[in-house]
mmCIF file of C-alpha atoms and ligand atoms in Angstrom:
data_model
loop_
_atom_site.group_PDB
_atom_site.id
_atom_site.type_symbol
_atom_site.label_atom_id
_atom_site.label_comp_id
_atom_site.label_asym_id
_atom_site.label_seq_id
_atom_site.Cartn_x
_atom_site.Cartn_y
_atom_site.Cartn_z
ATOM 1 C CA UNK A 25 24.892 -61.645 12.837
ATOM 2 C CA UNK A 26 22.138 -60.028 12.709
ATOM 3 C CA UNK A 27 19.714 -58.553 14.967
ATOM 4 C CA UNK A 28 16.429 -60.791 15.504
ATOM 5 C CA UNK A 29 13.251 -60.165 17.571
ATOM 6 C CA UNK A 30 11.765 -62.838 19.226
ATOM 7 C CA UNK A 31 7.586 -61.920 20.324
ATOM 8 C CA UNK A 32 6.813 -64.501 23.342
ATOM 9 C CA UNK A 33 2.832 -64.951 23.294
ATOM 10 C CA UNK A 34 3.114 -65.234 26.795
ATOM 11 C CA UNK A 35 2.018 -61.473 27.252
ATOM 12 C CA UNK A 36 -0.013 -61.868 24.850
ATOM 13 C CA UNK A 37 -4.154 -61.709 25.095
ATOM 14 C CA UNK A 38 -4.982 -65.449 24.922
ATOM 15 C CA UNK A 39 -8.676 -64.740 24.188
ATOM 16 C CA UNK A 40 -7.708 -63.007 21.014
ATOM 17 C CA UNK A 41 -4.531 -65.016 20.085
ATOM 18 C CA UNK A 42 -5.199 -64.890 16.378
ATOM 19 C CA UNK A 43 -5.394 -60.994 16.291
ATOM 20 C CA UNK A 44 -1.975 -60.880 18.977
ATOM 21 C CA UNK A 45 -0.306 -62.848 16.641
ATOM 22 C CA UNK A 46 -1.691 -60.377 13.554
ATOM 23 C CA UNK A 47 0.069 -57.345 15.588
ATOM 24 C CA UNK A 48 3.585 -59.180 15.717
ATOM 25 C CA UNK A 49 3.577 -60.106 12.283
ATOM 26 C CA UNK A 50 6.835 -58.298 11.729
ATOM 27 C CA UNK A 51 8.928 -60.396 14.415
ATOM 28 C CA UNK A 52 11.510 -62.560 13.255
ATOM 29 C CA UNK A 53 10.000 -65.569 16.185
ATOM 30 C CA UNK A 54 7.352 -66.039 17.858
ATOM 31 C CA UNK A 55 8.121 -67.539 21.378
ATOM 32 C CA UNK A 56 6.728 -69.817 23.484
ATOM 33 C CA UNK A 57 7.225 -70.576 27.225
ATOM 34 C CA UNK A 58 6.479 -73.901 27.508
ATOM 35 C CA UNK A 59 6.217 -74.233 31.952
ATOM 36 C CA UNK A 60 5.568 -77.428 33.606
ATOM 37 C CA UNK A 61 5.136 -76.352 37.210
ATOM 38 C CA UNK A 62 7.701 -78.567 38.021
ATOM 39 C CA UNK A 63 10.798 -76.866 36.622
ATOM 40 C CA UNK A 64 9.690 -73.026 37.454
ATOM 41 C CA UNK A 65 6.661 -72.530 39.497
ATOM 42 C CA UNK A 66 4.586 -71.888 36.996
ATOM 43 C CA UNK A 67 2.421 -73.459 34.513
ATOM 44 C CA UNK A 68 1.685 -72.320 31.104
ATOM 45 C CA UNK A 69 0.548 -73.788 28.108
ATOM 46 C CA UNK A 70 1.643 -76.608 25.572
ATOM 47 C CA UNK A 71 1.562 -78.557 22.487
ATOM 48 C CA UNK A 72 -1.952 -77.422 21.528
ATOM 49 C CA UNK A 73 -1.750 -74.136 21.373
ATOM 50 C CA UNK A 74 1.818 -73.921 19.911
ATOM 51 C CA UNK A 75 0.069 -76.374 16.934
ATOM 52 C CA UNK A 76 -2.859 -73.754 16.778
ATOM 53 C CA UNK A 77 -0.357 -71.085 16.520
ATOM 54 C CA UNK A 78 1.619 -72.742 14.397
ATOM 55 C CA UNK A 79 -1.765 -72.801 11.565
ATOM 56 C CA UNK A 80 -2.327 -69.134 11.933
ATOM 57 C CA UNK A 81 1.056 -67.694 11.348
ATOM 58 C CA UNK A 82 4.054 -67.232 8.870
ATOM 59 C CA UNK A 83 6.566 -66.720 11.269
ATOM 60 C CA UNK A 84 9.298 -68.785 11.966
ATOM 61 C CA UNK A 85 8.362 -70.235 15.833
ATOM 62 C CA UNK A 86 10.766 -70.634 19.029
ATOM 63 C CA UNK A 87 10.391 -73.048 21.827
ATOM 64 C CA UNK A 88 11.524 -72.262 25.096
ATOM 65 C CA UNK A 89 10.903 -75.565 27.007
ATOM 66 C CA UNK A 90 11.090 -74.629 30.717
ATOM 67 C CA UNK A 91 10.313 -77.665 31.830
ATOM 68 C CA UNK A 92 11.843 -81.345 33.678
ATOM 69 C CA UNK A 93 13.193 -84.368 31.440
ATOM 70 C CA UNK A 94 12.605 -82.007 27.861
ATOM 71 C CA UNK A 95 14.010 -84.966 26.121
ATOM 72 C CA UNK A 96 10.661 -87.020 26.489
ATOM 73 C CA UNK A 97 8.765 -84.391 24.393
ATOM 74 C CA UNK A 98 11.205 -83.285 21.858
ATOM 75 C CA UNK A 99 9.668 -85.745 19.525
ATOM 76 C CA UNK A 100 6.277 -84.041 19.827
ATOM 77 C CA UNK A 101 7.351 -80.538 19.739
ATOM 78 C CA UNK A 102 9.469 -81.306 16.915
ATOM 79 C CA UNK A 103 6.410 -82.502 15.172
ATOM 80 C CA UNK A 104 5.290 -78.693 14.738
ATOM 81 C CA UNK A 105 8.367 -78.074 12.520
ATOM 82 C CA UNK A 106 9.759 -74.892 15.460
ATOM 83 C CA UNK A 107 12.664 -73.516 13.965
ATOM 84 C CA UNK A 108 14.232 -73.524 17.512
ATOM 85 C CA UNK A 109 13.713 -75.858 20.686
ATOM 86 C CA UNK A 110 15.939 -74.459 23.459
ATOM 87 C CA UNK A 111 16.373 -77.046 26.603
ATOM 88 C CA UNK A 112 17.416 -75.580 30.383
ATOM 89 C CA UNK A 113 20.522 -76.739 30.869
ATOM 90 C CA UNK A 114 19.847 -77.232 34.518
ATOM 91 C CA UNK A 115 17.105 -79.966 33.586
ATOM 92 C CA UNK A 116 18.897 -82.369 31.243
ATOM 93 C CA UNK A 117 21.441 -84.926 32.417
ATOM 94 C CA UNK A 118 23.008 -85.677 28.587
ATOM 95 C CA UNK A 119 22.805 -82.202 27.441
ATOM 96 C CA UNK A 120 25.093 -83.675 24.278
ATOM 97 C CA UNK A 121 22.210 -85.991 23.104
ATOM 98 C CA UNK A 122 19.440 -84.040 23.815
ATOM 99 C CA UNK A 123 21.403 -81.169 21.296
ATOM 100 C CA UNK A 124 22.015 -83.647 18.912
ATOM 101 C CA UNK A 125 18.490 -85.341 18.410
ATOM 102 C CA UNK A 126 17.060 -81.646 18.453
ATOM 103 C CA UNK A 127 19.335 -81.230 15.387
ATOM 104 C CA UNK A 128 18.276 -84.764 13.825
ATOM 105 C CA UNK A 129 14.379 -83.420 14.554
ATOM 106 C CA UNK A 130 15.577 -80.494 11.961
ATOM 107 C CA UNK A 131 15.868 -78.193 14.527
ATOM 108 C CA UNK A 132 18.171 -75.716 15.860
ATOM 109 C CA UNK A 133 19.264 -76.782 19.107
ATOM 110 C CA UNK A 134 19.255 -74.091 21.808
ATOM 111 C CA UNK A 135 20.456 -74.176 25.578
ATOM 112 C CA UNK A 136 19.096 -72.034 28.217
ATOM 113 C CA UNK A 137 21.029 -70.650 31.595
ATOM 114 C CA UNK A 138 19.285 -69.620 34.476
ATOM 115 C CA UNK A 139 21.008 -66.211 35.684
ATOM 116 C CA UNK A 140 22.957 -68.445 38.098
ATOM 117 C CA UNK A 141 24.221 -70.852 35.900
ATOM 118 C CA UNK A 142 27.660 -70.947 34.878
ATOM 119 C CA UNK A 143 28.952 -70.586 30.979
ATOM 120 C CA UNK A 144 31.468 -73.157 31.203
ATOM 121 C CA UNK A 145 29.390 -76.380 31.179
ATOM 122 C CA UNK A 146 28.900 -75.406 27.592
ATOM 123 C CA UNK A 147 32.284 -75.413 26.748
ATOM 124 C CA UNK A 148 32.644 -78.909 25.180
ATOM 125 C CA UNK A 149 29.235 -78.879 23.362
ATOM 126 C CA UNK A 150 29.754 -75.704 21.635
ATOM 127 C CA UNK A 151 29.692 -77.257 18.312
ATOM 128 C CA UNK A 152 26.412 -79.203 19.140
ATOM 129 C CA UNK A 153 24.350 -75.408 19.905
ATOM 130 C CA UNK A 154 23.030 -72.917 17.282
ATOM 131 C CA UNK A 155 21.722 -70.638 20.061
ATOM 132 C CA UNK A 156 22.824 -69.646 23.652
ATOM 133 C CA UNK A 157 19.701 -68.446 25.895
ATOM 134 C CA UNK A 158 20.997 -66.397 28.691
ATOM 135 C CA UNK A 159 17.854 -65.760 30.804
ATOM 136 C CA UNK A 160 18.329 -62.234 32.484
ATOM 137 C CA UNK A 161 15.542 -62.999 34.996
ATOM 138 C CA UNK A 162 14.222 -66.114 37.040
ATOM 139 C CA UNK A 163 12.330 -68.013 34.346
ATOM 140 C CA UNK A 164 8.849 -68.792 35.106
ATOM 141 C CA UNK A 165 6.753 -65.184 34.686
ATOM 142 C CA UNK A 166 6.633 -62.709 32.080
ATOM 143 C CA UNK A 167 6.795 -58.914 33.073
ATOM 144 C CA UNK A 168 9.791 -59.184 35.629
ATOM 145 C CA UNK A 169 12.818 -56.819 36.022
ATOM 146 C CA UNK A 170 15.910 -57.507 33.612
ATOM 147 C CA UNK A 171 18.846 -58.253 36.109
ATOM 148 C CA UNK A 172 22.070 -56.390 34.743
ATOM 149 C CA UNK A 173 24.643 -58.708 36.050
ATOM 150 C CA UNK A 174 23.412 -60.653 33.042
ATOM 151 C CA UNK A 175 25.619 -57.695 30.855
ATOM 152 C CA UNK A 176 28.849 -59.514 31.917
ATOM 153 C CA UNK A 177 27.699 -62.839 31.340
ATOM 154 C CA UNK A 178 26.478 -62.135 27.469
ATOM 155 C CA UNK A 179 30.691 -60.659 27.230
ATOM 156 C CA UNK A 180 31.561 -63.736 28.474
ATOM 157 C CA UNK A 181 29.462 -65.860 26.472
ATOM 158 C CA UNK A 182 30.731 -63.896 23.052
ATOM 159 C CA UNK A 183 34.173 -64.751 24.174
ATOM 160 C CA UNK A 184 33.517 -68.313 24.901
ATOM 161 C CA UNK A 185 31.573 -68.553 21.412
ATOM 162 C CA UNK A 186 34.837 -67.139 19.790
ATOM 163 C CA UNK A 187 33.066 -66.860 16.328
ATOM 164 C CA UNK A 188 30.828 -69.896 15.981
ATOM 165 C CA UNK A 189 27.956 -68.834 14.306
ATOM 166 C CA UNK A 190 25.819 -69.274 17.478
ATOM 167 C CA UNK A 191 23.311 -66.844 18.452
ATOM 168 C CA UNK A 192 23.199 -65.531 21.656
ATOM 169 C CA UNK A 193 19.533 -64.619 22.971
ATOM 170 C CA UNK A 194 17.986 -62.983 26.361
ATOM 171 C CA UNK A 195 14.760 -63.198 27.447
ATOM 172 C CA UNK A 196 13.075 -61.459 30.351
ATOM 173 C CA UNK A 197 13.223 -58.125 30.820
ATOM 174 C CA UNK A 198 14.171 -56.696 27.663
ATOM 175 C CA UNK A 199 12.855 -53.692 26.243
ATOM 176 C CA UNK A 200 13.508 -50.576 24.405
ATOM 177 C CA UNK A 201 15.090 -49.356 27.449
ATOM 178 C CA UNK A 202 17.658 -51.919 27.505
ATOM 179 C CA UNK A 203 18.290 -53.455 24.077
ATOM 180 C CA UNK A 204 21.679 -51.337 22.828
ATOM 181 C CA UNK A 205 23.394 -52.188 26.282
ATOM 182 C CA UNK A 206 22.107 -55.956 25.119
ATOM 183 C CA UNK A 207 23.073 -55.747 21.885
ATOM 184 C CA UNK A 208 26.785 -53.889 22.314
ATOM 185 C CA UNK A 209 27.552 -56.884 25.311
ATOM 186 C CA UNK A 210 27.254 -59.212 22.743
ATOM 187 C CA UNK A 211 23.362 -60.687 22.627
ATOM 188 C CA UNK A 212 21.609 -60.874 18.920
ATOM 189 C CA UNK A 213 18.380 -62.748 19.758
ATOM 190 C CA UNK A 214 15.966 -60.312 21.908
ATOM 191 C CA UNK A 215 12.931 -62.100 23.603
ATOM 192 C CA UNK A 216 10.132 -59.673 24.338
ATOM 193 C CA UNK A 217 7.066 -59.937 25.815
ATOM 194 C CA UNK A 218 4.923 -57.686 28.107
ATOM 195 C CA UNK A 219 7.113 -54.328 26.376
ATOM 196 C CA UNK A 220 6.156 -56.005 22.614
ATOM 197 C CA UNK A 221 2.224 -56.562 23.580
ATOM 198 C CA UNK A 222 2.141 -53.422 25.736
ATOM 199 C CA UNK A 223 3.253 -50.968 23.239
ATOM 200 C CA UNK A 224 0.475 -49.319 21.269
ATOM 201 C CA UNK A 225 1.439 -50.173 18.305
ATOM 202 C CA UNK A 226 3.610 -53.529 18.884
ATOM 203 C CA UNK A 227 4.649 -53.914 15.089
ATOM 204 C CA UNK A 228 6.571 -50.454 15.321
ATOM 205 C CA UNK A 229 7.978 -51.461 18.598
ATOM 206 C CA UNK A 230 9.176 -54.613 17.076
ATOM 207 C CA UNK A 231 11.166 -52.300 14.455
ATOM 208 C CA UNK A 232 12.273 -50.118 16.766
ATOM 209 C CA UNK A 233 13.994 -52.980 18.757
ATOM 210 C CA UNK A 234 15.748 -53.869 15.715
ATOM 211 C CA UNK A 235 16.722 -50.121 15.019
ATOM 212 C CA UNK A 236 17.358 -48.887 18.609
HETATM 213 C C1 DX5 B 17 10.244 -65.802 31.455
HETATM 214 C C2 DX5 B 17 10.028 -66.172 30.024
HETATM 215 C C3 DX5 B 17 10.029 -65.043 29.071
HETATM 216 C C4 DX5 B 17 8.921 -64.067 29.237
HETATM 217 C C5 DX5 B 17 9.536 -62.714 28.988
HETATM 218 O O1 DX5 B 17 10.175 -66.955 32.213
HETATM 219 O O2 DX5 B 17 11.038 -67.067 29.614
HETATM 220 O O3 DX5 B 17 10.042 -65.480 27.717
HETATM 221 O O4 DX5 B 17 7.844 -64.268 28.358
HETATM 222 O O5 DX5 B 17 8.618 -61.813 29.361
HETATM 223 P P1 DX5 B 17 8.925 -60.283 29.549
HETATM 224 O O6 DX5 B 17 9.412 -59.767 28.239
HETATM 225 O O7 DX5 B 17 7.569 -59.762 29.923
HETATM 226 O O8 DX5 B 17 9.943 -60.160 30.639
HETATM 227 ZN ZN1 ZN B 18 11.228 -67.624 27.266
#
């Protein structure tokens, strides 16, 4: 599978959204970290913005949906035509349905795992997921510190995958620094955001990630 970059907007200059979003033109995703205050302690922005993204760019968008009882606003989300809306595993009680009206939204249906949160509760819906999120920090703020126990779990995630054509993506943390140990555990979805928007020149940062 290949490599794909994924540019959250979270680090990004919300003033000047339209010329952030100019600089990443390059990524594969842009991602967005939908917070509810509820779910992490956090809140960050919604539906609007993602729609007023959604008018200014070409690239493909990804919804990370940090946020209690998803399944009420797939609907609307859906309505901005993401290519991916990834749920927390930890906040849906029918994680089965939830994956399978994603999918009838023409979506791909992603699951996220908070760094605590054990693999094997995705065992039986494997063939219901086109993307694995393994968070490798507490979700809820950009600019954290990638945790490295998170190497083993991408391993064991490949293995548990055993050649479904599911991606498996990290978010938090990642950088140049860090993406071959990433990529060689396994992982072929990088989320980036404070090392993407931080770099001088984020567009050659973005194609250095997929080089590195
Ligand atoms: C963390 C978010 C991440 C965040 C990553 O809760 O899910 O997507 O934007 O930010 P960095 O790359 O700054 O760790
Ligand atoms: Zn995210």
């Amino acid at each position: 599978m290949n490599r794909r970059i994924s540019a959250s907007i979270l680090a990004a200059d919300f003033c000047r959204l339209g010329a952030e979003l100019a600089r990443v033109s390059n990524a594969d995703l842009i991602h967005f970290d939908v917070m509810d205050g509820h779910f992490v302690p956090n809140i960050s922005f919604g539906l609007p913005v993602i729609e007023a993204v959604s008018r200014c760019t070409e690239v493909p968008l990804d919804v990370h949906l940090m946020i209690e009882q998803p399944e009420r606003y797939l609907d609307a989300f859906a309505a901005v035509q993401p290519e991916i809306i990834t749920v927390h595993y930890e906040a849906v009680v029918h994680l089965q349905s939830t994956l399978r009206r994603i999918r009838e939204l023409g979506c791909k249906a992603g699951v996220s795992l908070n760094p605590h949160t054990p693999l094997e509760g995705l065992r039986y819906v494997l063939d219901d997921l086109d993307l694995i999120l393994i968070m490798t920090v507490n979700p809820g703020f950009g600019g954290q510190q990638f945790i490295p126990a998170m190497l083993g779990k991408i391993r064991d995630c490949r293995e548990l995958i055993s050649g479904r054509p599911i991606e498996i993506q990290v978010d938090g943390g990642v950088s140049l620094e860090n993406i071959s140990r990433l990529a060689e555990a396994g992982a072929t979805n990088f989320v980036a955001g404070s090392a993407i928007f931080q770099a001088p020149d984020p567009a050659a940062y973005i194609s250095q990630m997929r080089s590195a």
